[in-house]
């Protein structure tokens, strides 16, 4: 799955889970469950778009034979989808902006973490049970990081800090709320551009305050007294982003939450709605693939579905086979996937019915790249970039990718013909993809000489390796193709 598609799936899942929280859970006083929900929403949204469900279809197959294409066919150029021009630098700009933001947020995260750890190491520690009070010389709003509670030294020694404040911070420490904050801050570093991540971070911090308020009141403190203390400390400053602070701006919401009564029945009914929501998200944003006679079909391909493989396979096969037996011009990706579809449809049809089918079409899909002497890459008479070539192959699933072969020399092609001839004498056509690389100058020269002679006199066109002037450009293209895990050395 490519990154943009994954981010879309992640965003839509997180949006649905956030909307459910905001509408059904945010105003309920079950703060421990809300804490689990908020953290799980991010994890679940990250996992669902990566889940793949597999269906196995086992049908008999009868081998048929087909003749391999001859080398002349390597000059046929399929039309790839909308090649980008070499002047397009948008992907590089987007990547640069993302990396810049990633770097800035990472620096801020580690700076804040380092500053907090430095305070712990350089200041006086006072242990009370499992708690560690860090006593600071400067005026500071009481705040907590892990089991460390940061307090003003003078106020602590004079015992002017209310017990409700200390207990509030101890609740943060006992429940290790800082772990949640570290997690969400790391997510924010990676997805700094994502507004929902920032919203969920705010909700997590607010819910921590609800939990601490709940803990203070459960300990026997007067609600009115505690609210007065909240108002007193509400204007005393800000705490570090990795800490839970007694000071927090949404005082009115905290006061309102203190008056809420818990209705377990209503809460469990609302939580019960999470299950159908998760089922809907799994159905909508996970992936399905069909393993058909050991071959994998990704349901991410809109042209292929399990239903098509099982229902009316002969009708669908005949439609596609008849179309491709006329050798039409076809989009590179569309033809490649249609050929796999034809193969799987054919093998799903009983042997006794195959005699009435259309002839099995030639299954090889070709892409030809010409390299000019000045280093331009030409596909279908249009100049393209290496990133376009790479993005084209990004669309292939593992099965499609495994059958892509690159020919930058005639030796490669002849070796491939020999190899495939030995491997597939009694099997269906392998649905291979040829990526042939030629020198633009040598091809033009060969064609020009050929037209001066009798028709059909051209027997072989020199590949890119025969032009030493483009060696560097050829090697760069081969490196790009190799990074896509296609067959270069075989």
PDB file of N, CA and C in Angstrom, residues 50 149 182 367 408:
ATOM      1  N   UNK A  50      -3.775  -1.499   7.335  1.00  0.00           N
ATOM      2  CA  UNK A  50      -2.749  -2.480   6.991  1.00  0.00           C
ATOM      3  C   UNK A  50      -3.251  -3.919   7.076  1.00  0.00           C
ATOM      4  N   UNK A 149       7.347  14.825  40.875  1.00  0.00           N
ATOM      5  CA  UNK A 149       6.448  15.969  41.042  1.00  0.00           C
ATOM      6  C   UNK A 149       7.302  17.215  41.282  1.00  0.00           C
ATOM      7  N   UNK A 182       4.039  11.108  26.409  1.00  0.00           N
ATOM      8  CA  UNK A 182       5.210  10.770  25.592  1.00  0.00           C
ATOM      9  C   UNK A 182       4.760  10.097  24.301  1.00  0.00           C
ATOM     10  N   UNK A 367       6.737  -2.087 -21.605  1.00  0.00           N
ATOM     11  CA  UNK A 367       7.006  -0.670 -21.373  1.00  0.00           C
ATOM     12  C   UNK A 367       8.404  -0.403 -21.909  1.00  0.00           C
ATOM     13  N   UNK A 408      18.188  -4.359 -20.698  1.00  0.00           N
ATOM     14  CA  UNK A 408      18.980  -3.248 -21.211  1.00  0.00           C
ATOM     15  C   UNK A 408      19.990  -3.736 -22.239  1.00  0.00           C
TER      16      UNK A 408
END
